[in-house]
PDB file of N, CA, C and O in Angstrom:
ATOM      1  N   MET A   1     -80.687  64.811  89.452  1.00 47.00           N
ATOM      2  CA  MET A   1     -79.481  64.047  89.723  1.00 47.00           C
ATOM      3  C   MET A   1     -79.897  62.650  90.156  1.00 47.00           C
ATOM      4  O   MET A   1     -80.824  62.482  90.921  1.00 47.00           O
ATOM      5  N   ARG A   2     -79.201  61.658  89.666  1.00 54.00           N
ATOM      6  CA  ARG A   2     -79.471  60.280  90.045  1.00 54.00           C
ATOM      7  C   ARG A   2     -78.357  59.794  90.971  1.00 54.00           C
ATOM      8  O   ARG A   2     -77.256  60.323  90.966  1.00 54.00           O
ATOM      9  N   LEU A   3     -78.640  58.769  91.732  1.00 59.00           N
ATOM     10  CA  LEU A   3     -77.628  58.179  92.590  1.00 59.00           C
ATOM     11  C   LEU A   3     -76.558  57.467  91.764  1.00 59.00           C
ATOM     12  O   LEU A   3     -75.450  57.249  92.234  1.00 59.00           O
ATOM     13  N   ILE A   4     -76.909  57.105  90.538  1.00 63.00           N
ATOM     14  CA  ILE A   4     -75.977  56.440  89.631  1.00 63.00           C
ATOM     15  C   ILE A   4     -76.013  57.151  88.286  1.00 63.00           C
ATOM     16  O   ILE A   4     -76.944  57.876  87.990  1.00 63.00           O
ATOM     17  N   ASP A   5     -75.001  56.914  87.478  1.00 71.00           N
ATOM     18  CA  ASP A   5     -74.989  57.435  86.106  1.00 71.00           C
ATOM     19  C   ASP A   5     -75.654  56.396  85.213  1.00 71.00           C
ATOM     20  O   ASP A   5     -74.977  55.565  84.595  1.00 71.00           O
ATOM     21  N   ALA A   6     -76.970  56.404  85.178  1.00 74.00           N
ATOM     22  CA  ALA A   6     -77.731  55.391  84.444  1.00 74.00           C
ATOM     23  C   ALA A   6     -77.414  55.418  82.958  1.00 74.00           C
ATOM     24  O   ALA A   6     -77.331  54.364  82.323  1.00 74.00           O
ATOM     25  N   ASP A   7     -77.251  56.596  82.387  1.00 77.00           N
ATOM     26  CA  ASP A   7     -76.977  56.686  80.955  1.00 77.00           C
ATOM     27  C   ASP A   7     -75.658  56.009  80.606  1.00 77.00           C
ATOM     28  O   ASP A   7     -75.570  55.262  79.634  1.00 77.00           O
ATOM     29  N   GLY A   8     -74.639  56.259  81.413  1.00 80.00           N
ATOM     30  CA  GLY A   8     -73.333  55.658  81.153  1.00 80.00           C
ATOM     31  C   GLY A   8     -73.339  54.156  81.325  1.00 80.00           C
ATOM     32  O   GLY A   8     -72.668  53.420  80.585  1.00 80.00           O
ATOM     33  N   MET A   9     -74.100  53.665  82.284  1.00 79.00           N
ATOM     34  CA  MET A   9     -74.147  52.229  82.554  1.00 79.00           C
ATOM     35  C   MET A   9     -74.943  51.461  81.506  1.00 79.00           C
ATOM     36  O   MET A   9     -74.671  50.291  81.264  1.00 79.00           O
ATOM     37  N   THR A  10     -75.947  52.099  80.923  1.00 85.00           N
ATOM     38  CA  THR A  10     -76.852  51.378  80.036  1.00 85.00           C
ATOM     39  C   THR A  10     -76.538  51.558  78.557  1.00 85.00           C
ATOM     40  O   THR A  10     -77.138  50.883  77.729  1.00 85.00           O
ATOM     41  N   GLU A  11     -75.608  52.417  78.250  1.00 87.00           N
ATOM     42  CA  GLU A  11     -75.270  52.682  76.851  1.00 87.00           C
ATOM     43  C   GLU A  11     -74.805  51.409  76.150  1.00 87.00           C
ATOM     44  O   GLU A  11     -73.935  50.690  76.641  1.00 87.00           O
ATOM     45  N   GLY A  12     -75.447  51.091  75.031  1.00 90.00           N
ATOM     46  CA  GLY A  12     -75.067  49.937  74.238  1.00 90.00           C
ATOM     47  C   GLY A  12     -75.643  48.616  74.723  1.00 90.00           C
ATOM     48  O   GLY A  12     -75.344  47.561  74.172  1.00 90.00           O
ATOM     49  N   ARG A  13     -76.467  48.642  75.752  1.00 90.00           N
ATOM     50  CA  ARG A  13     -77.068  47.404  76.280  1.00 90.00           C
ATOM     51  C   ARG A  13     -78.501  47.266  75.787  1.00 90.00           C
ATOM     52  O   ARG A  13     -79.167  48.241  75.503  1.00 90.00           O
ATOM     53  N   VAL A  14     -78.979  46.039  75.737  1.00 91.00           N
ATOM     54  CA  VAL A  14     -80.356  45.779  75.313  1.00 91.00           C
ATOM     55  C   VAL A  14     -81.319  46.087  76.456  1.00 91.00           C
ATOM     56  O   VAL A  14     -80.938  46.094  77.626  1.00 91.00           O
ATOM     57  N   GLU A  15     -82.572  46.312  76.111  1.00 87.00           N
ATOM     58  CA  GLU A  15     -83.593  46.753  77.067  1.00 87.00           C
ATOM     59  C   GLU A  15     -83.811  45.783  78.227  1.00 87.00           C
ATOM     60  O   GLU A  15     -84.051  46.192  79.349  1.00 87.00           O
ATOM     61  N   ASN A  16     -83.727  44.483  77.984  1.00 90.00           N
ATOM     62  CA  ASN A  16     -83.995  43.524  79.049  1.00 90.00           C
ATOM     63  C   ASN A  16     -82.736  43.065  79.785  1.00 90.00           C
ATOM     64  O   ASN A  16     -82.767  42.104  80.551  1.00 90.00           O
ATOM     65  N   ASP A  17     -81.623  43.725  79.572  1.00 89.00           N
ATOM     66  CA  ASP A  17     -80.380  43.437  80.287  1.00 89.00           C
ATOM     67  C   ASP A  17     -80.591  43.747  81.775  1.00 89.00           C
ATOM     68  O   ASP A  17     -81.153  44.786  82.124  1.00 89.00           O
ATOM     69  N   PRO A  18     -80.143  42.885  82.673  1.00 90.00           N
ATOM     70  CA  PRO A  18     -80.325  43.135  84.110  1.00 90.00           C
ATOM     71  C   PRO A  18     -79.739  44.469  84.582  1.00 90.00           C
ATOM     72  O   PRO A  18     -80.281  45.107  85.485  1.00 90.00           O
ATOM     73  N   VAL A  19     -78.651  44.898  83.970  1.00 87.00           N
ATOM     74  CA  VAL A  19     -78.051  46.184  84.342  1.00 87.00           C
ATOM     75  C   VAL A  19     -78.992  47.328  83.970  1.00 87.00           C
ATOM     76  O   VAL A  19     -79.173  48.277  84.735  1.00 87.00           O
ATOM     77  N   VAL A  20     -79.612  47.247  82.808  1.00 87.00           N
ATOM     78  CA  VAL A  20     -80.556  48.272  82.361  1.00 87.00           C
ATOM     79  C   VAL A  20     -81.758  48.309  83.299  1.00 87.00           C
ATOM     80  O   VAL A  20     -82.199  49.377  83.741  1.00 87.00           O
ATOM     81  N   ILE A  21     -82.272  47.156  83.633  1.00 88.00           N
ATOM     82  CA  ILE A  21     -83.428  47.075  84.528  1.00 88.00           C
ATOM     83  C   ILE A  21     -83.084  47.662  85.897  1.00 88.00           C
ATOM     84  O   ILE A  21     -83.836  48.460  86.455  1.00 88.00           O
ATOM     85  N   ALA A  22     -81.927  47.303  86.443  1.00 85.00           N
ATOM     86  CA  ALA A  22     -81.512  47.819  87.754  1.00 85.00           C
ATOM     87  C   ALA A  22     -81.316  49.333  87.704  1.00 85.00           C
ATOM     88  O   ALA A  22     -81.700  50.046  88.633  1.00 85.00           O
ATOM     89  N   ALA A  23     -80.734  49.832  86.607  1.00 82.00           N
ATOM     90  CA  ALA A  23     -80.496  51.272  86.483  1.00 82.00           C
ATOM     91  C   ALA A  23     -81.813  52.041  86.439  1.00 82.00           C
ATOM     92  O   ALA A  23     -81.933  53.122  87.018  1.00 82.00           O
ATOM     93  N   LYS A  24     -82.814  51.475  85.773  1.00 80.00           N
ATOM     94  CA  LYS A  24     -84.115  52.144  85.697  1.00 80.00           C
ATOM     95  C   LYS A  24     -84.827  52.149  87.039  1.00 80.00           C
ATOM     96  O   LYS A  24     -85.649  53.024  87.305  1.00 80.00           O
ATOM     97  N   CYS A  25     -84.518  51.201  87.893  1.00 81.00           N
ATOM     98  CA  CYS A  25     -85.177  51.100  89.192  1.00 81.00           C
ATOM     99  C   CYS A  25     -84.465  51.905  90.284  1.00 81.00           C
ATOM    100  O   CYS A  25     -84.993  52.049  91.387  1.00 81.00           O
ATOM    101  N   ALA A  26     -83.275  52.402  89.993  1.00 76.00           N
ATOM    102  CA  ALA A  26     -82.506  53.151  90.992  1.00 76.00           C
ATOM    103  C   ALA A  26     -83.213  54.460  91.319  1.00 76.00           C
ATOM    104  O   ALA A  26     -83.728  55.137  90.431  1.00 76.00           O
ATOM    105  N   PRO A  27     -83.248  54.831  92.593  1.00 72.00           N
ATOM    106  CA  PRO A  27     -83.942  56.062  92.979  1.00 72.00           C
ATOM    107  C   PRO A  27     -83.223  57.319  92.497  1.00 72.00           C
ATOM    108  O   PRO A  27     -82.033  57.301  92.232  1.00 72.00           O
ATOM    109  N   THR A  28     -83.994  58.381  92.390  1.00 69.00           N
ATOM    110  CA  THR A  28     -83.452  59.683  92.042  1.00 69.00           C
ATOM    111  C   THR A  28     -83.079  60.415  93.324  1.00 69.00           C
ATOM    112  O   THR A  28     -83.832  60.401  94.291  1.00 69.00           O
ATOM    113  N   ALA A  29     -81.928  61.031  93.338  1.00 72.00           N
ATOM    114  CA  ALA A  29     -81.475  61.774  94.517  1.00 72.00           C
ATOM    115  C   ALA A  29     -81.911  63.227  94.410  1.00 72.00           C
ATOM    116  O   ALA A  29     -81.996  63.776  93.323  1.00 72.00           O
ATOM    117  N   TYR A  30     -82.225  63.825  95.538  1.00 74.00           N
ATOM    118  CA  TYR A  30     -82.545  65.242  95.568  1.00 74.00           C
ATOM    119  C   TYR A  30     -82.203  65.801  96.933  1.00 74.00           C
ATOM    120  O   TYR A  30     -82.039  65.068  97.900  1.00 74.00           O
ATOM    121  N   ASP A  31     -82.092  67.100  97.001  1.00 76.00           N
ATOM    122  CA  ASP A  31     -81.766  67.784  98.248  1.00 76.00           C
ATOM    123  C   ASP A  31     -83.070  68.287  98.853  1.00 76.00           C
ATOM    124  O   ASP A  31     -83.631  69.279  98.372  1.00 76.00           O
ATOM    125  N   PRO A  32     -83.590  67.611  99.895  1.00 79.00           N
ATOM    126  CA  PRO A  32     -84.879  68.003 100.476  1.00 79.00           C
ATOM    127  C   PRO A  32     -84.908  69.459 100.941  1.00 79.00           C
ATOM    128  O   PRO A  32     -85.922  70.134 100.783  1.00 79.00           O
ATOM    129  N   ASP A  33     -83.805  69.961 101.474  1.00 82.00           N
ATOM    130  CA  ASP A  33     -83.783  71.353 101.938  1.00 82.00           C
ATOM    131  C   ASP A  33     -83.962  72.318 100.781  1.00 82.00           C
ATOM    132  O   ASP A  33     -84.661  73.324 100.894  1.00 82.00           O
ATOM    133  N   ARG A  34     -83.348  72.008  99.646  1.00 82.00           N
ATOM    134  CA  ARG A  34     -83.486  72.868  98.459  1.00 82.00           C
ATOM    135  C   ARG A  34     -84.915  72.803  97.918  1.00 82.00           C
ATOM    136  O   ARG A  34     -85.469  73.820  97.495  1.00 82.00           O
ATOM    137  N   VAL A  35     -85.528  71.629  97.942  1.00 82.00           N
ATOM    138  CA  VAL A  35     -86.906  71.494  97.477  1.00 82.00           C
ATOM    139  C   VAL A  35     -87.835  72.310  98.371  1.00 82.00           C
ATOM    140  O   VAL A  35     -88.716  73.022  97.883  1.00 82.00           O
ATOM    141  N   VAL A  36     -87.629  72.228  99.685  1.00 82.00           N
ATOM    142  CA  VAL A  36     -88.448  73.007 100.620  1.00 82.00           C
ATOM    143  C   VAL A  36     -88.275  74.499 100.347  1.00 82.00           C
ATOM    144  O   VAL A  36     -89.252  75.250 100.309  1.00 82.00           O
ATOM    145  N   GLU A  37     -87.047  74.916 100.120  1.00 83.00           N
ATOM    146  CA  GLU A  37     -86.776  76.328  99.806  1.00 83.00           C
ATOM    147  C   GLU A  37     -87.533  76.757  98.547  1.00 83.00           C
ATOM    148  O   GLU A  37     -88.156  77.815  98.505  1.00 83.00           O
ATOM    149  N   GLN A  38     -87.522  75.912  97.527  1.00 82.00           N
ATOM    150  CA  GLN A  38     -88.221  76.237  96.284  1.00 82.00           C
ATOM    151  C   GLN A  38     -89.733  76.264  96.491  1.00 82.00           C
ATOM    152  O   GLN A  38     -90.426  77.105  95.911  1.00 82.00           O
ATOM    153  N   LEU A  39     -90.253  75.370  97.322  1.00 79.00           N
ATOM    154  CA  LEU A  39     -91.684  75.383  97.619  1.00 79.00           C
ATOM    155  C   LEU A  39     -92.084  76.673  98.329  1.00 79.00           C
ATOM    156  O   LEU A  39     -93.127  77.263  98.031  1.00 79.00           O
ATOM    157  N   GLU A  40     -91.258  77.091  99.270  1.00 76.00           N
ATOM    158  CA  GLU A  40     -91.554  78.333  99.990  1.00 76.00           C
ATOM    159  C   GLU A  40     -91.522  79.530  99.047  1.00 76.00           C
ATOM    160  O   GLU A  40     -92.364  80.422  99.140  1.00 76.00           O
ATOM    161  N   GLU A  41     -90.576  79.550  98.123  1.00 75.00           N
ATOM    162  CA  GLU A  41     -90.507  80.632  97.135  1.00 75.00           C
ATOM    163  C   GLU A  41     -91.731  80.602  96.221  1.00 75.00           C
ATOM    164  O   GLU A  41     -92.291  81.639  95.886  1.00 75.00           O
ATOM    165  N   ALA A  42     -92.162  79.405  95.839  1.00 72.00           N
ATOM    166  CA  ALA A  42     -93.329  79.263  94.972  1.00 72.00           C
ATOM    167  C   ALA A  42     -94.577  79.755  95.678  1.00 72.00           C
ATOM    168  O   ALA A  42     -95.444  80.376  95.061  1.00 72.00           O
ATOM    169  N   CYS A  43     -94.663  79.498  96.966  1.00 66.00           N
ATOM    170  CA  CYS A  43     -95.823  79.930  97.740  1.00 66.00           C
ATOM    171  C   CYS A  43     -95.925  81.451  97.732  1.00 66.00           C
ATOM    172  O   CYS A  43     -97.007  81.998  97.587  1.00 66.00           O
ATOM    173  N   ILE A  44     -94.809  82.121  97.856  1.00 64.00           N
ATOM    174  CA  ILE A  44     -94.799  83.586  97.843  1.00 64.00           C
ATOM    175  C   ILE A  44     -95.274  84.094  96.481  1.00 64.00           C
ATOM    176  O   ILE A  44     -96.087  84.998  96.395  1.00 64.00           O
ATOM    177  N   SER A  45     -94.792  83.467  95.397  1.00 60.00           N
ATOM    178  CA  SER A  45     -95.185  83.937  94.069  1.00 60.00           C
ATOM    179  C   SER A  45     -96.657  83.646  93.785  1.00 60.00           C
ATOM    180  O   SER A  45     -97.279  84.322  92.977  1.00 60.00           O
ATOM    181  N   LEU A  46     -97.247  82.664  94.457  1.00 62.00           N
ATOM    182  CA  LEU A  46     -98.662  82.362  94.257  1.00 62.00           C
ATOM    183  C   LEU A  46     -99.565  83.425  94.871  1.00 62.00           C
ATOM    184  O   LEU A  46    -100.743  83.499  94.545  1.00 62.00           O
ATOM    185  N   SER A  47     -99.018  84.257  95.760  1.00 62.00           N
ATOM    186  CA  SER A  47     -99.834  85.303  96.377  1.00 62.00           C
ATOM    187  C   SER A  47    -100.338  86.306  95.338  1.00 62.00           C
ATOM    188  O   SER A  47    -101.273  87.048  95.592  1.00 62.00           O
ATOM    189  N   ASP A  48     -99.742  86.300  94.161  1.00 66.00           N
ATOM    190  CA  ASP A  48    -100.196  87.170  93.070  1.00 66.00           C
ATOM    191  C   ASP A  48    -101.480  86.654  92.423  1.00 66.00           C
ATOM    192  O   ASP A  48    -102.064  87.327  91.589  1.00 66.00           O
ATOM    193  N   TYR A  49    -101.894  85.448  92.780  1.00 66.00           N
ATOM    194  CA  TYR A  49    -103.062  84.815  92.167  1.00 66.00           C
ATOM    195  C   TYR A  49    -104.123  84.521  93.222  1.00 66.00           C
ATOM    196  O   TYR A  49    -104.178  83.416  93.762  1.00 66.00           O
ATOM    197  N   PRO A  50    -104.978  85.492  93.534  1.00 68.00           N
ATOM    198  CA  PRO A  50    -106.017  85.281  94.544  1.00 68.00           C
ATOM    199  C   PRO A  50    -106.916  84.099  94.190  1.00 68.00           C
ATOM    200  O   PRO A  50    -107.255  83.891  93.030  1.00 68.00           O
ATOM    201  N   GLY A  51    -107.262  83.328  95.196  1.00 66.00           N
ATOM    202  CA  GLY A  51    -108.135  82.184  94.993  1.00 66.00           C
ATOM    203  C   GLY A  51    -107.391  80.906  94.658  1.00 66.00           C
ATOM    204  O   GLY A  51    -107.959  79.824  94.695  1.00 66.00           O
ATOM    205  N   TYR A  52    -106.125  81.019  94.331  1.00 64.00           N
ATOM    206  CA  TYR A  52    -105.325  79.838  94.029  1.00 64.00           C
ATOM    207  C   TYR A  52    -104.588  79.436  95.293  1.00 64.00           C
ATOM    208  O   TYR A  52    -103.793  80.198  95.824  1.00 64.00           O
ATOM    209  N   THR A  53    -104.884  78.268  95.811  1.00 63.00           N
ATOM    210  CA  THR A  53    -104.267  77.859  97.073  1.00 63.00           C
ATOM    211  C   THR A  53    -103.467  76.570  96.912  1.00 63.00           C
ATOM    212  O   THR A  53    -103.788  75.719  96.089  1.00 63.00           O
ATOM    213  N   VAL A  54    -102.461  76.466  97.704  1.00 66.00           N
ATOM    214  CA  VAL A  54    -101.622  75.280  97.749  1.00 66.00           C
ATOM    215  C   VAL A  54    -101.357  74.974  99.216  1.00 66.00           C
ATOM    216  O   VAL A  54    -101.052  75.877  99.992  1.00 66.00           O
ATOM    217  N   ASP A  55    -101.510  73.711  99.602  1.00 72.00           N
ATOM    218  CA  ASP A  55    -101.205  73.328 100.976  1.00 72.00           C
ATOM    219  C   ASP A  55     -99.697  73.145 101.083  1.00 72.00           C
ATOM    220  O   ASP A  55     -99.179  72.036 100.994  1.00 72.00           O
ATOM    221  N   ILE A  56     -98.992  74.266 101.208  1.00 75.00           N
ATOM    222  CA  ILE A  56     -97.531  74.251 101.199  1.00 75.00           C
ATOM    223  C   ILE A  56     -96.973  73.445 102.362  1.00 75.00           C
ATOM    224  O   ILE A  56     -95.967  72.750 102.221  1.00 75.00           O
ATOM    225  N   GLU A  57     -97.630  73.508 103.513  1.00 76.00           N
ATOM    226  CA  GLU A  57     -97.145  72.753 104.668  1.00 76.00           C
ATOM    227  C   GLU A  57     -97.220  71.254 104.398  1.00 76.00           C
ATOM    228  O   GLU A  57     -96.320  70.505 104.772  1.00 76.00           O
ATOM    229  N   LYS A  58     -98.282  70.798 103.753  1.00 78.00           N
ATOM    230  CA  LYS A  58     -98.411  69.379 103.405  1.00 78.00           C
ATOM    231  C   LYS A  58     -97.349  68.991 102.390  1.00 78.00           C
ATOM    232  O   LYS A  58     -96.731  67.922 102.499  1.00 78.00           O
ATOM    233  N   ALA A  59     -97.102  69.842 101.408  1.00 78.00           N
ATOM    234  CA  ALA A  59     -96.075  69.565 100.403  1.00 78.00           C
ATOM    235  C   ALA A  59     -94.699  69.451 101.057  1.00 78.00           C
ATOM    236  O   ALA A  59     -93.924  68.543 100.746  1.00 78.00           O
ATOM    237  N   ILE A  60     -94.392  70.341 101.992  1.00 79.00           N
ATOM    238  CA  ILE A  60     -93.097  70.304 102.692  1.00 79.00           C
ATOM    239  C   ILE A  60     -92.998  69.036 103.526  1.00 79.00           C
ATOM    240  O   ILE A  60     -91.949  68.387 103.575  1.00 79.00           O
ATOM    241  N   GLU A  61     -94.089  68.646 104.166  1.00 81.00           N
ATOM    242  CA  GLU A  61     -94.106  67.410 104.961  1.00 81.00           C
ATOM    243  C   GLU A  61     -93.790  66.195 104.081  1.00 81.00           C
ATOM    244  O   GLU A  61     -93.017  65.321 104.474  1.00 81.00           O
ATOM    245  N   ILE A  62     -94.363  66.166 102.882  1.00 78.00           N
ATOM    246  CA  ILE A  62     -94.128  65.062 101.950  1.00 78.00           C
ATOM    247  C   ILE A  62     -92.672  65.031 101.534  1.00 78.00           C
ATOM    248  O   ILE A  62     -92.031  63.965 101.521  1.00 78.00           O
ATOM    249  N   VAL A  63     -92.100  66.178 101.211  1.00 78.00           N
ATOM    250  CA  VAL A  63     -90.701  66.254 100.785  1.00 78.00           C
ATOM    251  C   VAL A  63     -89.782  65.779 101.904  1.00 78.00           C
ATOM    252  O   VAL A  63     -88.878  64.968 101.679  1.00 78.00           O
ATOM    253  N   LYS A  64     -90.007  66.251 103.102  1.00 78.00           N
ATOM    254  CA  LYS A  64     -89.145  65.880 104.228  1.00 78.00           C
ATOM    255  C   LYS A  64     -89.242  64.402 104.578  1.00 78.00           C
ATOM    256  O   LYS A  64     -88.287  63.815 105.064  1.00 78.00           O
ATOM    257  N   SER A  65     -90.388  63.780 104.302  1.00 77.00           N
ATOM    258  CA  SER A  65     -90.539  62.347 104.593  1.00 77.00           C
ATOM    259  C   SER A  65     -89.977  61.477 103.478  1.00 77.00           C
ATOM    260  O   SER A  65     -89.946  60.265 103.595  1.00 77.00           O
ATOM    261  N   GLY A  66     -89.553  62.095 102.405  1.00 70.00           N
ATOM    262  CA  GLY A  66     -89.015  61.338 101.284  1.00 70.00           C
ATOM    263  C   GLY A  66     -90.088  60.814 100.358  1.00 70.00           C
ATOM    264  O   GLY A  66     -89.820  60.006  99.491  1.00 70.00           O
ATOM    265  N   GLY A  67     -91.321  61.252 100.570  1.00 61.00           N
ATOM    266  CA  GLY A  67     -92.413  60.823  99.713  1.00 61.00           C
ATOM    267  C   GLY A  67     -92.919  59.428 100.002  1.00 61.00           C
ATOM    268  O   GLY A  67     -93.672  58.864  99.235  1.00 61.00           O
ATOM    269  N   VAL A  68     -92.515  58.858 101.129  1.00 59.00           N
ATOM    270  CA  VAL A  68     -92.913  57.497 101.474  1.00 59.00           C
ATOM    271  C   VAL A  68     -94.148  57.544 102.363  1.00 59.00           C
ATOM    272  O   VAL A  68     -94.183  58.284 103.337  1.00 59.00           O
ATOM    273  N   ASP A  69     -95.156  56.760 102.008  1.00 59.00           N
ATOM    274  CA  ASP A  69     -96.367  56.689 102.830  1.00 59.00           C
ATOM    275  C   ASP A  69     -96.043  55.991 104.151  1.00 59.00           C
ATOM    276  O   ASP A  69     -95.236  55.080 104.200  1.00 59.00           O
ATOM    277  N   GLY A  70     -96.767  56.436 105.175  1.00 49.00           N
ATOM    278  CA  GLY A  70     -96.611  55.713 106.427  1.00 49.00           C
ATOM    279  C   GLY A  70     -96.229  56.531 107.513  1.00 49.00           C
ATOM    280  O   GLY A  70     -96.191  57.149 108.314  1.00 49.00           O
TER     281      GLY A  70
END
């Protein structure tokens, strides 16, 4: 899901149109709680694969911070 309907806004416009450029730069929206839930579910399913590890806590930390360094 995007914060804007980029497809609807850019339809019929040329590639270097300011509206097209702005639409491409708009952030993507997501539900951090749902992403964390999916990560936790994925971690459980990975238990079927011994030796395969994922730092799930680090992944959840990244999601909750919005993926921004700092």
